[in-house]
Amino acid sequence: MNEVYISAAHAPPEPYLPAGWKLMAFETLDSTNSALMRLVESGAELSEGTLMWANSQTHGRGRAGRTWEGPPGNVYASYLIAAPAQAQDEIGRAHV
């Protein structure tokens, strides 16, 4: 079996996405998660299956508020899915 190593000089190909999914690809973002949340909060017309993808991140977000820098050569992604109706109701009540 031949192993393939990906470096910053050889970025990975764009991902295959299921029908109806939308790719938003960037060279560098502060955080794919933060960028996607900003779009949602701004009221941008996004659909379930939107994938935010970057070759590098400057302020990635992790669990428990941890941050990290993501150098080129890795894959950084966040995707939008619809929350179950119960969760949407709870989120709506929390913002009232």
PDB file of C-alpha atoms in Angstrom:
ATOM      1  CA  MET A   1       0.000   0.000   0.000  1.00  0.00           C
ATOM      2  CA  ASN A   2       1.349   3.432  -0.924  1.00  0.00           C
ATOM      3  CA  GLU A   3       1.043   6.078   1.765  1.00  0.00           C
ATOM      4  CA  VAL A   4       0.262   9.627   0.701  1.00  0.00           C
ATOM      5  CA  TYR A   5       1.511  12.504   2.814  1.00  0.00           C
ATOM      6  CA  ILE A   6      -0.144  15.879   2.455  1.00  0.00           C
ATOM      7  CA  SER A   7       1.896  18.993   3.064  1.00  0.00           C
ATOM      8  CA  ALA A   8       1.081  22.691   2.870  1.00  0.00           C
ATOM      9  CA  ALA A   9       2.537  22.644  -0.633  1.00  0.00           C
ATOM     10  CA  HIS A  10       0.042  19.940  -1.642  1.00  0.00           C
ATOM     11  CA  ALA A  11      -3.329  20.937  -0.228  1.00  0.00           C
ATOM     12  CA  PRO A  12      -5.975  18.208  -0.077  1.00  0.00           C
ATOM     13  CA  PRO A  13      -8.565  18.126  -2.841  1.00  0.00           C
ATOM     14  CA  GLU A  14     -11.954  19.642  -2.148  1.00  0.00           C
ATOM     15  CA  PRO A  15     -14.190  17.185  -0.316  1.00  0.00           C
ATOM     16  CA  TYR A  16     -16.935  15.206  -1.998  1.00  0.00           C
ATOM     17  CA  LEU A  17     -20.258  16.452  -0.651  1.00  0.00           C
ATOM     18  CA  PRO A  18     -23.693  14.840  -0.742  1.00  0.00           C
ATOM     19  CA  ALA A  19     -26.277  16.346  -3.074  1.00  0.00           C
ATOM     20  CA  GLY A  20     -27.586  19.653  -1.766  1.00  0.00           C
ATOM     21  CA  TRP A  21     -24.568  20.434   0.441  1.00  0.00           C
ATOM     22  CA  LYS A  22     -22.678  23.683  -0.132  1.00  0.00           C
ATOM     23  CA  LEU A  23     -18.933  24.199   0.296  1.00  0.00           C
ATOM     24  CA  MET A  24     -17.556  27.532   1.499  1.00  0.00           C
ATOM     25  CA  ALA A  25     -13.770  27.162   1.159  1.00  0.00           C
ATOM     26  CA  PHE A  26     -11.167  29.644   2.392  1.00  0.00           C
ATOM     27  CA  GLU A  27      -7.389  29.722   2.524  1.00  0.00           C
ATOM     28  CA  THR A  28      -7.357  31.088   6.103  1.00  0.00           C
ATOM     29  CA  LEU A  29     -10.059  31.802   8.691  1.00  0.00           C
ATOM     30  CA  ASP A  30      -9.940  32.788  12.326  1.00  0.00           C
ATOM     31  CA  SER A  31     -12.111  29.742  13.077  1.00  0.00           C
ATOM     32  CA  THR A  32     -14.418  27.733  10.833  1.00  0.00           C
ATOM     33  CA  ASN A  33     -16.835  27.441  13.755  1.00  0.00           C
ATOM     34  CA  SER A  34     -16.804  31.179  14.520  1.00  0.00           C
ATOM     35  CA  ALA A  35     -17.115  32.119  10.838  1.00  0.00           C
ATOM     36  CA  LEU A  36     -20.122  29.835  10.371  1.00  0.00           C
ATOM     37  CA  MET A  37     -21.766  31.127  13.562  1.00  0.00           C
ATOM     38  CA  ARG A  38     -21.292  34.752  12.413  1.00  0.00           C
ATOM     39  CA  LEU A  39     -23.071  33.954   9.152  1.00  0.00           C
ATOM     40  CA  VAL A  40     -25.958  32.254  10.957  1.00  0.00           C
ATOM     41  CA  GLU A  41     -26.303  35.124  13.452  1.00  0.00           C
ATOM     42  CA  SER A  42     -26.213  37.725  10.651  1.00  0.00           C
ATOM     43  CA  GLY A  43     -29.243  36.097   9.049  1.00  0.00           C
ATOM     44  CA  ALA A  44     -27.388  34.900   5.951  1.00  0.00           C
ATOM     45  CA  GLU A  45     -29.371  32.478   3.840  1.00  0.00           C
ATOM     46  CA  LEU A  46     -27.717  29.187   4.663  1.00  0.00           C
ATOM     47  CA  SER A  47     -29.091  25.712   4.384  1.00  0.00           C
ATOM     48  CA  GLU A  48     -28.447  22.556   6.302  1.00  0.00           C
ATOM     49  CA  GLY A  49     -25.372  20.958   4.845  1.00  0.00           C
ATOM     50  CA  THR A  50     -23.286  24.123   4.541  1.00  0.00           C
ATOM     51  CA  LEU A  51     -19.631  23.178   5.051  1.00  0.00           C
ATOM     52  CA  MET A  52     -17.140  25.876   6.133  1.00  0.00           C
ATOM     53  CA  TRP A  53     -13.661  24.676   5.187  1.00  0.00           C
ATOM     54  CA  ALA A  54     -10.232  26.286   5.605  1.00  0.00           C
ATOM     55  CA  ASN A  55      -6.652  25.305   4.901  1.00  0.00           C
ATOM     56  CA  SER A  56      -5.520  27.084   8.081  1.00  0.00           C
ATOM     57  CA  GLN A  57      -7.023  28.730  11.174  1.00  0.00           C
ATOM     58  CA  THR A  58      -5.600  31.510  13.327  1.00  0.00           C
ATOM     59  CA  HIS A  59      -7.920  31.135  16.344  1.00  0.00           C
ATOM     60  CA  GLY A  60      -9.524  27.703  16.189  1.00  0.00           C
ATOM     61  CA  ARG A  61     -12.106  26.848  18.847  1.00  0.00           C
ATOM     62  CA  GLY A  62     -12.067  23.741  20.955  1.00  0.00           C
ATOM     63  CA  ARG A  63     -13.890  22.317  23.932  1.00  0.00           C
ATOM     64  CA  ALA A  64     -13.980  24.240  27.194  1.00  0.00           C
ATOM     65  CA  GLY A  65     -13.100  27.493  25.448  1.00  0.00           C
ATOM     66  CA  ARG A  66      -9.654  26.318  24.359  1.00  0.00           C
ATOM     67  CA  THR A  67      -8.168  27.915  21.247  1.00  0.00           C
ATOM     68  CA  TRP A  68      -5.370  26.890  18.931  1.00  0.00           C
ATOM     69  CA  GLU A  69      -3.685  27.938  15.737  1.00  0.00           C
ATOM     70  CA  GLY A  70      -4.094  25.577  12.825  1.00  0.00           C
ATOM     71  CA  PRO A  71      -1.168  25.665  10.416  1.00  0.00           C
ATOM     72  CA  PRO A  72      -1.594  24.928   6.704  1.00  0.00           C
ATOM     73  CA  GLY A  73      -1.517  21.273   5.776  1.00  0.00           C
ATOM     74  CA  ASN A  74      -4.416  20.070   7.907  1.00  0.00           C
ATOM     75  CA  VAL A  75      -8.150  20.179   7.320  1.00  0.00           C
ATOM     76  CA  TYR A  76     -10.320  22.513   9.398  1.00  0.00           C
ATOM     77  CA  ALA A  77     -14.073  22.335   8.936  1.00  0.00           C
ATOM     78  CA  SER A  78     -17.432  23.042  10.535  1.00  0.00           C
ATOM     79  CA  TYR A  79     -20.796  22.161   9.064  1.00  0.00           C
ATOM     80  CA  LEU A  80     -24.317  23.372   9.604  1.00  0.00           C
ATOM     81  CA  ILE A  81     -27.007  20.908  10.560  1.00  0.00           C
ATOM     82  CA  ALA A  82     -30.541  21.586  11.712  1.00  0.00           C
ATOM     83  CA  ALA A  83     -31.158  21.178  15.410  1.00  0.00           C
ATOM     84  CA  PRO A  84     -34.075  18.969  16.477  1.00  0.00           C
ATOM     85  CA  ALA A  85     -37.299  20.966  17.009  1.00  0.00           C
ATOM     86  CA  GLN A  86     -37.068  20.653  20.806  1.00  0.00           C
ATOM     87  CA  ALA A  87     -33.571  22.142  20.827  1.00  0.00           C
ATOM     88  CA  GLN A  88     -34.674  24.965  18.507  1.00  0.00           C
ATOM     89  CA  ASP A  89     -37.499  25.811  20.928  1.00  0.00           C
ATOM     90  CA  GLU A  90     -35.072  25.875  23.863  1.00  0.00           C
ATOM     91  CA  ILE A  91     -32.645  28.099  21.960  1.00  0.00           C
ATOM     92  CA  GLY A  92     -35.474  30.460  21.014  1.00  0.00           C
ATOM     93  CA  ARG A  93     -36.602  30.751  24.651  1.00  0.00           C
ATOM     94  CA  ALA A  94     -33.031  31.426  25.775  1.00  0.00           C
ATOM     95  CA  HIS A  95     -32.761  34.441  23.433  1.00  0.00           C
ATOM     96  CA  VAL A  96     -36.058  36.065  24.465  1.00  0.00           C
TER      97      VAL A  96
END
